[in-house]
Short mmCIF file of C-alpha atoms and ligand atoms in Angstrom, two decimals:
data_model
loop_
_atom_site.label_atom_id
_atom_site.label_comp_id
_atom_site.label_asym_id
_atom_site.label_seq_id
_atom_site.Cartn_x
_atom_site.Cartn_y
_atom_site.Cartn_z
CA MET O 6 -0.06 0.14 -0.32
CA ASP O 7 1.32 3.69 -0.52
CA LEU O 8 0.51 5.77 1.99
CA TYR O 9 0.79 10.01 2.52
CA LEU O 10 1.42 12.06 5.49
CA GLY O 11 -0.05 15.40 5.88
CA ILE O 12 0.90 17.13 9.25
CA ASP O 13 -0.61 20.30 10.42
CA TYR O 14 0.48 22.78 13.29
CA GLY O 15 -2.18 24.97 13.34
CA THR O 16 -3.34 27.48 16.06
CA SER O 17 -4.44 25.36 18.95
CA GLY O 18 -2.21 22.29 18.23
CA ALA O 19 -0.90 19.68 15.81
CA ARG O 20 -1.86 16.88 14.00
CA GLY O 21 -1.15 14.18 11.30
CA VAL O 22 -3.44 12.81 8.70
CA VAL O 23 -2.30 9.25 6.92
CA ILE O 24 -4.21 8.93 3.60
CA ASP O 25 -3.83 6.09 0.96
CA GLU O 26 -3.34 6.45 -2.88
CA GLN O 27 -7.75 6.80 -2.90
CA GLY O 28 -7.41 9.55 -0.46
CA LYS O 29 -8.97 7.54 2.37
CA ILE O 30 -8.04 8.19 6.04
CA GLN O 31 -6.05 5.33 7.22
CA THR O 32 -4.92 7.11 10.66
CA GLU O 33 -5.16 10.33 12.16
CA VAL O 34 -2.97 11.34 15.50
CA ARG O 35 -2.96 14.61 17.24
CA TYR O 36 -0.89 16.45 19.86
CA SER O 37 -3.08 18.09 22.37
CA GLY O 38 -2.19 19.06 25.74
CA GLN O 39 -0.27 22.26 26.57
CA LYS O 40 -0.41 25.18 24.39
CA LEU O 41 1.73 25.07 21.08
CA GLU O 42 4.90 26.65 21.55
CA ALA O 43 8.15 27.06 19.78
CA PRO O 44 9.98 25.04 21.88
CA HIS O 45 7.70 22.16 21.82
CA TRP O 46 7.78 22.15 17.97
CA LYS O 47 10.57 19.37 17.49
CA SER O 48 9.41 17.19 20.41
CA THR O 49 5.80 17.22 18.87
CA LEU O 50 6.77 15.91 15.58
CA TRP O 51 8.61 12.94 16.69
CA SER O 52 5.19 12.19 19.10
CA LEU O 53 3.39 12.48 16.09
CA LEU O 54 5.22 10.16 13.97
CA ALA O 55 5.66 7.72 17.14
CA GLU O 56 1.79 7.50 17.20
CA ILE O 57 1.08 6.16 13.81
CA PRO O 58 0.70 2.59 14.12
CA GLU O 59 3.69 0.98 12.89
CA PRO O 60 2.73 -1.07 9.74
CA LEU O 61 1.53 2.18 8.20
CA ARG O 62 4.58 3.92 8.92
CA ARG O 63 6.42 1.39 6.85
CA GLU O 64 4.33 2.33 3.76
CA ILE O 65 4.53 6.09 4.09
CA ARG O 66 5.62 7.51 0.64
CA ALA O 67 6.15 11.09 1.06
CA ILE O 68 5.33 13.60 3.86
CA ALA O 69 4.13 17.22 3.76
CA ILE O 70 3.47 19.88 6.55
CA ASN O 71 1.53 22.88 6.85
CA GLY O 72 2.20 25.72 9.31
CA THR O 73 0.49 28.51 10.28
CA SER O 74 1.00 31.70 7.79
CA SER O 75 4.05 34.04 8.83
CA THR O 76 5.40 32.26 12.11
CA VAL O 77 8.90 32.54 11.40
CA LEU O 78 12.55 31.65 13.03
CA LEU O 79 15.86 32.77 12.12
CA CYS O 80 18.68 29.56 12.83
CA ASP O 81 22.42 29.34 12.40
CA GLY O 82 24.01 27.16 10.10
CA ALA O 83 23.32 23.98 11.73
CA GLY O 84 19.39 24.91 12.03
CA GLU O 85 19.49 25.43 15.37
CA PRO O 86 17.09 28.38 16.08
CA VAL O 87 19.17 31.36 17.62
CA ALA O 88 15.75 33.01 19.06
CA ALA O 89 12.45 32.30 19.88
CA PRO O 90 9.92 32.28 16.61
CA LEU O 91 7.72 34.89 15.78
CA LEU O 92 4.35 33.36 15.62
CA TYR O 93 1.44 34.65 13.50
CA ASN O 94 -0.08 36.78 15.55
CA ASP O 95 3.18 38.63 16.71
CA GLY O 96 2.87 42.42 16.15
CA ARG O 97 6.20 43.41 16.79
CA GLY O 98 7.13 44.14 13.11
CA ALA O 99 4.71 47.35 13.51
CA VAL O 100 7.91 49.58 14.46
CA VAL O 101 9.57 48.83 11.06
CA LEU O 102 6.56 49.18 8.84
CA GLU O 103 7.86 52.91 7.91
CA GLN O 104 10.57 51.79 7.01
CA LEU O 105 9.17 49.10 4.89
CA LYS O 106 7.15 51.19 3.19
CA LYS O 107 9.89 53.11 1.77
CA VAL O 108 10.82 50.04 -0.52
CA ALA O 109 7.63 47.73 -0.99
CA PRO O 110 4.85 48.76 -3.40
CA PRO O 111 1.91 50.98 -2.17
CA ASN O 112 -0.31 48.51 -0.56
CA HIS O 113 1.66 45.09 -0.89
CA THR O 114 0.74 42.33 1.53
CA VAL O 115 4.05 42.77 3.27
CA LEU O 116 2.82 45.89 4.50
CA SER O 117 1.53 44.78 7.72
CA ALA O 118 3.19 44.28 11.18
CA THR O 119 2.48 40.76 11.26
CA SER O 120 3.88 39.94 7.93
CA SER O 121 6.69 37.58 7.65
CA LEU O 122 9.01 40.33 6.18
CA ALA O 123 8.18 43.11 8.98
CA LYS O 124 9.16 40.16 11.20
CA LEU O 125 12.28 39.46 9.55
CA LEU O 126 13.17 43.25 9.38
CA TRP O 127 12.55 43.63 12.96
CA MET O 128 14.75 40.53 13.91
CA SER O 129 17.64 41.82 11.68
CA GLN O 130 17.58 44.73 14.19
CA GLN O 131 17.96 42.45 17.80
CA SER O 132 21.23 41.64 18.89
CA PHE O 133 20.68 37.93 18.21
CA PHE O 134 20.61 38.53 14.31
CA SER O 135 24.51 38.09 13.94
CA GLU O 136 24.13 34.62 14.81
CA ALA O 137 21.64 33.75 12.40
CA ARG O 138 22.28 32.52 9.04
CA TYR O 139 18.88 31.17 7.55
CA PHE O 140 15.43 32.54 7.54
CA LEU O 141 12.43 30.13 7.66
CA HIS O 142 8.78 29.37 8.27
CA GLN O 143 7.49 27.17 10.63
CA ALA O 144 6.95 24.61 7.91
CA ASP O 145 10.26 25.27 6.29
CA TRP O 146 11.94 24.20 9.42
CA LEU O 147 9.64 21.27 10.72
CA ALA O 148 10.18 19.74 7.13
CA PHE O 149 13.95 20.49 7.59
CA LEU O 150 14.00 18.54 10.37
CA LEU O 151 13.31 15.61 8.52
CA HIS O 152 14.88 15.90 5.19
CA GLY O 153 17.90 17.94 6.52
CA GLN O 154 18.43 20.55 3.95
CA LEU O 155 18.22 24.17 5.00
CA GLY O 156 16.79 27.32 3.38
CA ILE O 157 13.92 25.81 1.48
CA SER O 158 10.31 27.19 1.15
CA ASP O 159 7.22 26.79 -0.92
CA TYR O 160 5.44 29.60 -2.21
CA HIS O 161 2.64 29.74 0.12
CA ASN O 162 4.56 30.29 2.94
CA ALA O 163 6.80 32.93 1.27
CA LEU O 164 3.76 35.40 -0.16
CA LYS O 165 4.15 37.32 2.88
CA LEU O 166 7.71 37.30 2.87
CA GLY O 167 7.18 39.40 -0.27
CA TYR O 168 8.24 36.63 -3.01
CA ASP O 169 6.60 37.23 -6.78
CA VAL O 170 4.17 34.57 -6.90
CA GLU O 171 3.55 35.39 -10.22
CA ALA O 172 7.22 35.75 -11.89
CA LEU O 173 8.46 33.10 -9.43
CA GLU O 174 11.55 35.05 -8.12
CA TYR O 175 12.15 37.46 -5.39
CA PRO O 176 11.22 40.98 -6.38
CA GLU O 177 14.06 43.90 -6.95
CA TRP O 178 12.84 45.98 -4.28
CA LEU O 179 13.74 43.31 -1.63
CA GLU O 180 17.19 43.74 -2.18
CA LYS O 181 16.88 47.39 -1.01
CA LEU O 182 16.41 46.26 2.49
CA GLU O 183 19.91 44.81 2.40
CA ILE O 184 19.34 42.30 5.23
CA PRO O 185 22.21 40.23 5.29
CA ILE O 186 20.52 36.70 5.63
CA GLN O 187 19.91 33.39 3.25
CA LEU O 188 16.33 33.54 2.34
CA PRO O 189 14.49 30.41 1.23
CA LYS O 190 14.70 28.95 -2.04
CA VAL O 191 11.30 28.59 -3.10
CA LEU O 192 9.42 25.66 -4.40
CA ALA O 193 5.88 24.94 -5.89
CA PRO O 194 3.92 23.59 -2.73
CA GLY O 195 4.46 19.79 -2.52
CA THR O 196 7.32 19.21 -4.80
CA PRO O 197 9.36 16.77 -3.31
CA ILE O 198 12.32 18.20 -1.68
CA ARG O 199 14.62 15.00 -0.84
CA GLU O 200 14.31 11.78 0.76
CA ILE O 201 14.09 11.31 4.48
CA ARG O 202 17.16 11.54 6.74
CA PRO O 203 18.45 7.75 7.13
CA ASP O 204 18.63 8.39 11.24
CA ILE O 205 14.97 9.37 11.22
CA ALA O 206 14.02 6.69 8.78
CA SER O 207 15.30 3.87 10.90
CA GLN O 208 14.59 5.60 14.13
CA PHE O 209 10.79 5.58 13.36
CA GLY O 210 10.59 2.55 10.40
CA LEU O 211 9.62 5.05 7.60
CA PRO O 212 11.07 3.54 4.15
CA LYS O 213 14.38 4.93 3.33
CA ASP O 214 13.30 6.19 0.22
CA CYS O 215 10.00 8.25 1.97
CA LEU O 216 10.08 11.71 0.54
CA VAL O 217 9.69 15.08 2.44
CA CYS O 218 7.69 17.38 0.02
CA ALA O 219 7.71 21.37 0.10
CA GLY O 220 4.64 22.57 2.47
CA THR O 221 2.02 24.93 2.59
CA THR O 222 0.07 26.92 5.01
CA ASP O 223 -2.65 26.01 7.36
CA SER O 224 -5.52 27.70 5.70
CA ILE O 225 -4.51 26.71 1.88
CA ALA O 226 -4.43 23.49 3.54
CA ALA O 227 -7.97 23.39 4.98
CA PHE O 228 -8.95 24.93 1.35
CA ILE O 229 -7.10 21.63 -0.49
CA ALA O 230 -9.20 19.70 2.11
CA SER O 231 -12.71 20.93 1.27
CA GLY O 232 -12.76 19.26 -1.97
CA ALA O 233 -13.05 22.66 -3.70
CA GLU O 234 -11.14 22.60 -7.35
CA SER O 235 -12.81 24.41 -9.97
CA PRO O 236 -12.85 28.49 -10.75
CA GLY O 237 -16.00 29.45 -9.25
CA GLU O 238 -15.58 27.07 -6.18
CA ALA O 239 -15.25 28.69 -2.93
CA VAL O 240 -15.03 27.89 0.44
CA THR O 241 -16.59 29.94 3.56
CA SER O 242 -15.01 29.31 7.04
CA LEU O 243 -17.91 30.14 9.63
CA GLY O 244 -15.33 30.10 12.78
CA SER O 245 -14.85 32.80 15.39
CA THR O 246 -14.51 35.12 12.04
CA LEU O 247 -16.25 34.90 8.64
CA VAL O 248 -13.36 34.00 5.87
CA LEU O 249 -14.12 34.06 2.19
CA LYS O 250 -11.62 31.89 -0.40
CA LEU O 251 -12.68 31.78 -4.21
CA LEU O 252 -10.82 30.01 -6.76
CA SER O 253 -10.21 32.21 -9.96
CA HIS O 254 -8.38 32.58 -13.01
CA THR O 255 -7.71 36.13 -11.77
CA ARG O 256 -5.50 37.43 -9.40
CA ILE O 257 -7.07 39.73 -7.14
CA GLU O 258 -5.14 42.43 -4.73
CA ASP O 259 -6.57 45.03 -3.15
CA ALA O 260 -5.24 46.23 0.05
CA ARG O 261 -8.07 48.44 0.88
CA TYR O 262 -10.27 45.51 2.05
CA GLY O 263 -7.37 43.10 2.88
CA ILE O 264 -7.94 41.20 -0.26
CA TYR O 265 -5.05 39.03 -1.66
CA SER O 266 -4.36 35.96 -3.88
CA HIS O 267 -2.10 32.95 -3.51
CA ARG O 268 -1.13 31.16 -6.52
CA PHE O 269 -2.89 27.63 -7.08
CA GLY O 270 -1.66 25.89 -9.63
CA ASP O 271 -2.96 27.65 -13.13
CA LEU O 272 -5.20 29.29 -10.69
CA TRP O 273 -5.79 32.05 -7.87
CA LEU O 274 -7.25 31.57 -4.74
CA THR O 275 -8.33 34.87 -3.71
CA GLY O 276 -10.35 35.79 -0.56
CA GLY O 277 -11.15 38.32 2.44
CA ALA O 278 -11.79 38.22 5.96
CA SER O 279 -14.58 40.03 7.52
CA ASN O 280 -14.56 40.77 11.76
CA THR O 281 -18.47 39.59 12.26
CA GLY O 282 -18.76 35.62 12.56
CA GLY O 283 -19.25 32.88 15.46
CA ALA O 284 -17.39 35.08 18.10
CA VAL O 285 -20.37 37.37 18.18
CA LEU O 286 -22.91 34.53 17.91
CA ARG O 287 -20.85 33.04 21.34
CA GLU O 288 -21.48 36.70 22.98
CA PHE O 289 -25.21 35.59 22.97
CA PHE O 290 -25.93 32.14 22.79
CA THR O 291 -24.05 28.61 23.97
CA ASN O 292 -23.54 25.90 21.41
CA ALA O 293 -26.46 24.06 22.95
CA GLU O 294 -28.72 27.42 22.27
CA LEU O 295 -27.61 27.85 18.71
CA GLU O 296 -28.27 24.81 17.83
CA SER O 297 -31.76 24.30 19.20
CA LEU O 298 -32.78 27.74 18.39
CA SER O 299 -31.57 27.21 15.20
CA GLN O 300 -34.04 24.21 14.78
CA GLU O 301 -36.82 26.79 15.25
CA ILE O 302 -36.16 29.23 12.47
CA ASP O 303 -37.99 28.90 9.33
CA PRO O 304 -34.95 29.48 6.85
CA ALA O 305 -37.78 30.32 3.89
CA LYS O 306 -38.69 33.35 5.97
CA VAL O 307 -36.71 36.46 5.15
CA SER O 308 -35.79 38.06 8.79
CA ASN O 309 -35.92 42.06 8.30
CA LEU O 310 -33.65 42.74 11.07
CA ASP O 311 -30.67 44.37 9.36
CA TYR O 312 -27.58 43.88 11.74
CA TYR O 313 -23.74 44.42 11.32
CA PRO O 314 -22.96 41.73 13.84
CA LEU O 315 -19.12 43.07 15.33
CA LEU O 316 -17.79 42.42 18.45
CA LYS O 317 -15.85 46.12 18.73
CA ALA O 318 -16.03 48.75 15.92
CA GLY O 319 -14.05 48.09 12.43
CA ASP O 320 -14.32 45.78 9.83
CA ARG O 321 -12.05 45.45 6.64
CA PHE O 322 -13.93 43.45 4.62
CA PRO O 323 -16.35 43.68 2.72
CA ILE O 324 -16.90 47.28 4.50
CA ASN O 325 -13.48 48.71 4.77
CA ASP O 326 -14.21 51.11 7.66
CA PRO O 327 -11.82 50.90 10.51
CA ASN O 328 -14.59 52.47 12.47
CA LEU O 329 -17.70 50.68 11.38
CA PRO O 330 -20.08 50.36 14.34
CA PRO O 331 -21.37 47.50 15.51
CA ARG O 332 -25.10 47.11 14.68
CA LEU O 333 -27.29 44.92 16.87
CA THR O 334 -30.48 46.77 17.21
CA PRO O 335 -33.40 46.60 17.23
CA ARG O 336 -33.13 43.62 19.39
CA PRO O 337 -36.41 41.57 19.58
CA ALA O 338 -37.50 39.75 23.04
CA ALA O 339 -37.64 36.42 21.48
CA PRO O 340 -34.12 34.81 21.50
CA ARG O 341 -35.09 32.99 17.97
CA GLU O 342 -35.67 36.01 16.16
CA PHE O 343 -32.78 37.89 17.22
CA LEU O 344 -30.84 35.00 16.04
CA HIS O 345 -32.47 34.34 13.29
CA GLY O 346 -31.63 38.21 12.32
CA LEU O 347 -28.06 37.55 12.96
CA LEU O 348 -28.05 34.40 10.98
CA GLU O 349 -29.52 36.66 8.24
CA SER O 350 -27.36 39.63 8.70
CA MET O 351 -24.24 37.50 8.50
CA ALA O 352 -25.60 35.85 5.66
CA ARG O 353 -25.81 39.48 3.71
CA ILE O 354 -22.38 40.15 4.62
CA GLU O 355 -21.07 36.50 3.01
CA ALA O 356 -23.06 37.35 -0.19
CA ARG O 357 -21.97 40.65 -0.46
CA GLY O 358 -18.10 39.43 0.09
CA TYR O 359 -18.45 37.07 -2.73
CA GLU O 360 -19.91 39.89 -4.56
CA LEU O 361 -16.94 42.31 -4.25
CA LEU O 362 -14.46 39.58 -5.26
CA GLN O 363 -16.56 39.09 -8.38
CA ASN O 364 -16.64 42.97 -9.05
CA LEU O 365 -13.32 43.16 -8.69
CA GLY O 366 -12.53 40.48 -11.27
CA ALA O 367 -12.96 36.72 -9.70
CA ASN O 368 -14.91 34.05 -11.28
CA GLN O 369 -18.54 33.68 -10.86
CA VAL O 370 -19.13 31.57 -7.72
CA THR O 371 -20.65 28.73 -8.72
CA ARG O 372 -20.76 26.63 -5.35
CA VAL O 373 -20.03 27.31 -1.70
CA TYR O 374 -18.39 24.77 0.54
CA THR O 375 -18.46 25.39 4.20
CA ALA O 376 -16.23 24.58 7.14
CA GLY O 377 -15.64 25.92 10.76
CA GLY O 378 -18.14 25.67 13.75
CA GLY O 379 -21.05 26.87 12.17
CA ALA O 380 -20.80 24.82 9.01
CA THR O 381 -23.24 22.08 10.83
CA ASN O 382 -25.97 24.84 11.07
CA SER O 383 -28.59 23.50 8.42
CA THR O 384 -30.92 26.01 8.80
CA TRP O 385 -27.98 28.90 8.48
CA ASN O 386 -26.96 26.97 5.30
CA ALA O 387 -30.45 27.42 4.18
CA ILE O 388 -30.68 31.11 4.76
CA ARG O 389 -26.97 31.33 3.36
CA GLN O 390 -27.94 29.46 -0.28
CA ARG O 391 -31.15 31.92 -0.11
CA HIS O 392 -28.42 34.85 -0.51
CA LEU O 393 -25.78 33.13 -2.33
CA LYS O 394 -28.00 31.63 -4.90
CA VAL O 395 -26.01 28.49 -5.15
CA PRO O 396 -25.48 25.47 -4.15
CA VAL O 397 -24.03 25.73 -0.73
CA VAL O 398 -22.66 22.31 0.64
CA ALA O 399 -20.37 21.01 3.51
CA SER O 400 -16.84 20.67 3.07
CA GLU O 401 -15.67 16.88 2.20
CA ASN O 402 -13.25 17.24 4.99
CA THR O 403 -12.12 20.28 6.97
CA GLU O 404 -8.65 19.14 8.54
CA ALA O 405 -5.80 21.03 7.11
CA ALA O 406 -3.68 17.86 7.85
CA TYR O 407 -6.05 15.91 5.03
CA GLY O 408 -4.96 18.72 3.11
CA THR O 409 -1.69 18.35 3.01
CA ALA O 410 -1.61 14.62 2.75
CA LEU O 411 -3.49 15.44 -0.83
CA LEU O 412 -0.71 17.65 -1.80
CA ALA O 413 1.78 15.13 -0.55
CA LYS O 414 0.11 12.43 -2.72
CA ALA O 415 -0.69 14.82 -5.83
CA LYS O 416 3.09 15.48 -5.93
CA ALA O 417 5.02 12.40 -5.06
CA SER O 418 2.73 10.04 -6.76
CA ASN O 419 2.86 11.96 -10.07
CA HIS O 420 -0.77 11.46 -9.51
CA LYS O 421 -3.33 12.92 -11.66
CA ASP O 422 -3.64 15.66 -9.11
CA ALA O 423 -0.51 16.76 -9.70
CA LYS O 424 -1.29 19.98 -11.46
CA LYS O 425 -4.00 21.18 -9.31
CA PHE O 426 -3.50 23.25 -6.00
CA THR O 427 0.12 24.45 -6.18
P1 ADP J 283 -12.09 28.94 15.27
O1 ADP J 283 -12.11 30.16 14.05
O2 ADP J 283 -12.08 29.89 16.36
O3 ADP J 283 -11.27 27.70 15.00
P2 ADP J 283 -14.72 27.41 15.10
O4 ADP J 283 -14.62 27.00 13.51
O5 ADP J 283 -14.19 26.14 16.35
O6 ADP J 283 -14.12 28.77 15.40
O7 ADP J 283 -16.18 27.38 15.29
C1 ADP J 283 -16.23 28.33 16.38
C2 ADP J 283 -17.83 28.99 16.43
O8 ADP J 283 -18.81 28.36 15.87
C3 ADP J 283 -17.84 29.66 17.52
O9 ADP J 283 -17.82 31.07 17.58
C4 ADP J 283 -19.56 29.36 17.82
O10 ADP J 283 -20.21 30.38 18.02
C5 ADP J 283 -19.71 28.69 16.50
N1 ADP J 283 -20.84 27.86 16.18
C6 ADP J 283 -20.63 26.94 17.09
N2 ADP J 283 -21.99 26.02 16.78
C7 ADP J 283 -22.56 26.63 16.08
C8 ADP J 283 -23.78 26.43 15.71
N3 ADP J 283 -24.63 25.43 15.81
N4 ADP J 283 -24.20 27.40 14.81
C9 ADP J 283 -23.62 28.61 14.17
N5 ADP J 283 -22.46 28.77 14.79
C10 ADP J 283 -21.95 28.10 15.40
#
């Protein structure tokens, strides 16, 4: 049997999924417990591998890893981190933004305090920088632990480092920063890098010729897992926030709305994120209440309550207004009616989001897959379908680790899917 392992380092833990040639899951392993922090990345990786039943480990042909986007670190010539990694949401890069604005094109995705490039520039001004030889993303470093070659990344992770994913090279303006560091060589996600280190192979009983592949980011891995694959297919994530992703022939970039595109094979994966979403529902209802009250709502009936549900003022997509006030009134006495208004209003915001992407040139939406905590709510899905006017379906799988396993399979097996995804 030929098996493929995808490993996901997300915001709340690490998971591994082993699939077969048909994409069927053979086993799932997870690391839960204390919060996932840098010193634990390495030991977590070994724990995950050890948890996979031995007979399956012997059949693993390829491994790929996804990390959280913009979680980055510096390491020395031997691959040892020279300082604690900066996690995805670390905003210390804010102090270098003015400097970055002088070289990066206006509205570029790197012009954010949490971008990989802002983090690198900030790190380059710290005392520990003198010991650093390589700058890597979380997924790059973890893959290095398996294959042993430093300085390799993929163009999903490298987007927020400023890598030009259209020309497939680092842009000239980046050189003007004159940061004395080895930037990673960038490969297409899923590309086999090299065989696993012999000592790791024998320690874990993996095949000597098991390939370690270039990785991706956690949100793109979740997109791959959904089953969406054609232009016009989209994935909405109904988690704490509302995140839209749409496969398109056209690349869309509009920093005003926080919209940017990842390269995805011959296509572009474009999207935006609104601050509305499940976090607002959680403010008013428990999950049990959401479930029972939703069952009492007739989704065919339109609620005329017109809210803009936010926890605090400000949204970027689909309305770009840092002062946009939350709108949650009038509030009816019946909780069911209030919830109906919230679900209906979020569905309007979602539809407006896809409309904005289309108005900016993205493909017409044909089908919307759904992931996240709200995806199980069939009432909400029916309301959303009424607004979106296209089929709304559940994602085939919502685990990033599963998407990353598909990525490893597509490239390493030279599968018919090899041209997809990346
Ligand atoms: P995160 O983005 O934090 O990973 P999840 O994908 O785990 O979020 O989703 C959690 C959110 O899902 C919560 O904010 C919760 O309000 C929402 N949620 C949970 N159950 C339901 C439901 N039945 N209907 C709508 N929303 C729900």
